[in-house]
Amino acid sequence: MKLITAPASPYSRKVKALLYESNQMGDVELLNVKTSPVAVDEGVQAANPLGKIPCLLRDSDPALYDSRVICRFLDARSGGQFYPDGSIWDVLTIEATADGILDSALSMVYEKRFRDESIQSEAWFNAQKSKVLNGVAALNETWMSHLNGPIHMGHIAVGCALGYLDFRLDDLGWRAENEALAGWYAEFQSREAMKKTEPFDPA
């Protein structure tokens, strides 16, 4: 199998972190591409009609895309421990919260990076910022008991979302009033899977 990815992509990081956590990294070749919402890599477009990463190319079956679809596939392939049946709805909700944080964080980054300054919307930017901070607060207030339990896909998704905030929006101050989550993340980011997938901008 081959994974179309990019070093700075938080959704790709989710998949790569799961590959490490489930001992499947050796089964997948990473294809790093340079792509953006306004300049989609040709290989990405050919593999995924939506032109987005990550995208998993399987040997004899259609490509899989969307990080949640890929992660469910990889989890099933490795035995199913990261989406445990007994807490599946909680795990999926935590993952959805983390992905929602990422959706809004990326929207904030794209608003400043890809739209001309004359048409940038401060109201839009602030609305997305509010969604990010509300999502972080929900994790801190509602889901810490789950995050302090055995590792599942929610842990990985939250770790990657918070890592992206530090990477691209480090002035957001998400740790303020979210001490429990900040303490959890300080420990979780030291995991091997997180260290090996830290985002960076290629030269």
mmCIF file of C-alpha atoms in Angstrom, residues 20-118:
data_model
loop_
_atom_site.group_PDB
_atom_site.id
_atom_site.type_symbol
_atom_site.label_atom_id
_atom_site.label_comp_id
_atom_site.label_asym_id
_atom_site.label_seq_id
_atom_site.Cartn_x
_atom_site.Cartn_y
_atom_site.Cartn_z
ATOM 1 C CA TYR A 20 3.038 3.556 14.134
ATOM 2 C CA GLU A 21 0.721 2.756 17.040
ATOM 3 C CA SER A 22 -0.645 -0.338 15.274
ATOM 4 C CA ASN A 23 2.756 -1.534 14.004
ATOM 5 C CA GLN A 24 1.777 -1.199 10.345
ATOM 6 C CA MET A 25 4.197 1.484 9.160
ATOM 7 C CA GLY A 26 6.360 -1.149 7.511
ATOM 8 C CA ASP A 27 3.425 -2.141 5.295
ATOM 9 C CA VAL A 28 2.945 1.307 3.761
ATOM 10 C CA GLU A 29 5.127 3.417 1.477
ATOM 11 C CA LEU A 30 4.816 7.159 2.096
ATOM 12 C CA LEU A 31 4.431 9.354 -0.981
ATOM 13 C CA ASN A 32 5.078 12.932 0.124
ATOM 14 C CA VAL A 33 3.565 15.566 -2.136
ATOM 15 C CA LYS A 34 3.374 19.336 -2.281
ATOM 16 C CA THR A 35 -0.262 20.295 -2.613
ATOM 17 C CA SER A 36 -2.627 23.054 -1.508
ATOM 18 C CA PRO A 37 -6.304 23.980 -1.816
ATOM 19 C CA VAL A 38 -5.483 26.219 -4.777
ATOM 20 C CA ALA A 39 -2.745 24.140 -6.434
ATOM 21 C CA VAL A 40 -3.627 20.446 -6.167
ATOM 22 C CA ASP A 41 -0.895 17.941 -6.921
ATOM 23 C CA GLU A 42 -1.698 15.925 -10.058
ATOM 24 C CA GLY A 43 -1.084 12.619 -8.307
ATOM 25 C CA VAL A 44 -3.469 13.572 -5.527
ATOM 26 C CA GLN A 45 -6.149 14.600 -8.013
ATOM 27 C CA ALA A 46 -5.780 11.349 -9.920
ATOM 28 C CA ALA A 47 -6.118 9.259 -6.750
ATOM 29 C CA ASN A 48 -8.837 11.240 -4.979
ATOM 30 C CA PRO A 49 -11.526 13.073 -6.985
ATOM 31 C CA LEU A 50 -11.760 15.603 -4.155
ATOM 32 C CA GLY A 51 -8.073 16.455 -4.535
ATOM 33 C CA LYS A 52 -7.314 16.052 -0.820
ATOM 34 C CA ILE A 53 -4.825 14.209 1.345
ATOM 35 C CA PRO A 54 -4.359 11.763 2.928
ATOM 36 C CA CYS A 55 -5.199 9.127 0.355
ATOM 37 C CA LEU A 56 -4.399 5.432 0.730
ATOM 38 C CA LEU A 57 -3.598 3.549 -2.448
ATOM 39 C CA ARG A 58 -4.383 -0.131 -2.069
ATOM 40 C CA ASP A 59 -2.757 -2.803 -4.175
ATOM 41 C CA SER A 60 -5.841 -4.102 -6.000
ATOM 42 C CA ASP A 61 -8.797 -2.116 -4.623
ATOM 43 C CA PRO A 62 -9.957 1.473 -5.061
ATOM 44 C CA ALA A 63 -8.120 4.182 -3.151
ATOM 45 C CA LEU A 64 -9.433 5.210 0.248
ATOM 46 C CA TYR A 65 -9.640 8.858 1.265
ATOM 47 C CA ASP A 66 -10.682 10.944 4.256
ATOM 48 C CA SER A 67 -8.573 10.299 7.329
ATOM 49 C CA ARG A 68 -11.434 8.756 9.296
ATOM 50 C CA VAL A 69 -12.147 6.218 6.550
ATOM 51 C CA ILE A 70 -8.466 5.332 6.239
ATOM 52 C CA CYS A 71 -8.060 5.009 10.001
ATOM 53 C CA ARG A 72 -11.084 2.721 10.301
ATOM 54 C CA PHE A 73 -9.657 0.540 7.518
ATOM 55 C CA LEU A 74 -6.207 0.364 9.101
ATOM 56 C CA ASP A 75 -7.674 -0.337 12.512
ATOM 57 C CA ALA A 76 -9.745 -3.228 11.151
ATOM 58 C CA ARG A 77 -6.659 -4.518 9.359
ATOM 59 C CA SER A 78 -4.706 -4.581 12.628
ATOM 60 C CA GLY A 79 -7.358 -6.197 14.806
ATOM 61 C CA GLY A 80 -9.702 -3.380 15.785
ATOM 62 C CA GLN A 81 -8.301 -2.096 19.083
ATOM 63 C CA PHE A 82 -8.402 1.641 18.273
ATOM 64 C CA TYR A 83 -12.184 1.777 17.768
ATOM 65 C CA PRO A 84 -13.279 -0.492 20.649
ATOM 66 C CA ASP A 85 -16.873 -1.743 20.453
ATOM 67 C CA GLY A 86 -17.643 -0.966 24.075
ATOM 68 C CA SER A 87 -16.986 2.768 23.718
ATOM 69 C CA ILE A 88 -17.260 3.263 19.957
ATOM 70 C CA TRP A 89 -19.676 6.212 20.077
ATOM 71 C CA ASP A 90 -17.552 8.081 22.588
ATOM 72 C CA VAL A 91 -14.402 7.397 20.560
ATOM 73 C CA LEU A 92 -16.050 8.574 17.345
ATOM 74 C CA THR A 93 -17.337 11.726 19.045
ATOM 75 C CA ILE A 94 -13.897 12.547 20.437
ATOM 76 C CA GLU A 95 -12.373 11.990 16.990
ATOM 77 C CA ALA A 96 -15.078 14.146 15.390
ATOM 78 C CA THR A 97 -14.412 16.909 17.923
ATOM 79 C CA ALA A 98 -10.694 16.802 17.153
ATOM 80 C CA ASP A 99 -11.350 16.815 13.409
ATOM 81 C CA GLY A 100 -13.768 19.717 13.829
ATOM 82 C CA ILE A 101 -11.050 21.655 15.631
ATOM 83 C CA LEU A 102 -8.747 20.912 12.716
ATOM 84 C CA ASP A 103 -11.346 21.935 10.137
ATOM 85 C CA SER A 104 -11.696 25.353 11.738
ATOM 86 C CA ALA A 105 -7.969 25.737 12.404
ATOM 87 C CA LEU A 106 -7.195 25.009 8.762
ATOM 88 C CA SER A 107 -9.864 27.480 7.712
ATOM 89 C CA MET A 108 -8.133 30.140 9.811
ATOM 90 C CA VAL A 109 -4.763 29.333 8.272
ATOM 91 C CA TYR A 110 -6.150 29.254 4.721
ATOM 92 C CA GLU A 111 -7.988 32.557 5.192
ATOM 93 C CA LYS A 112 -4.673 34.299 5.871
ATOM 94 C CA ARG A 113 -2.498 32.273 3.507
ATOM 95 C CA PHE A 114 -4.552 31.826 0.342
ATOM 96 C CA ARG A 115 -6.986 34.752 0.215
ATOM 97 C CA ASP A 116 -5.924 38.230 -0.804
ATOM 98 C CA GLU A 117 -5.787 40.563 2.182
ATOM 99 C CA SER A 118 -8.445 42.791 0.612
#
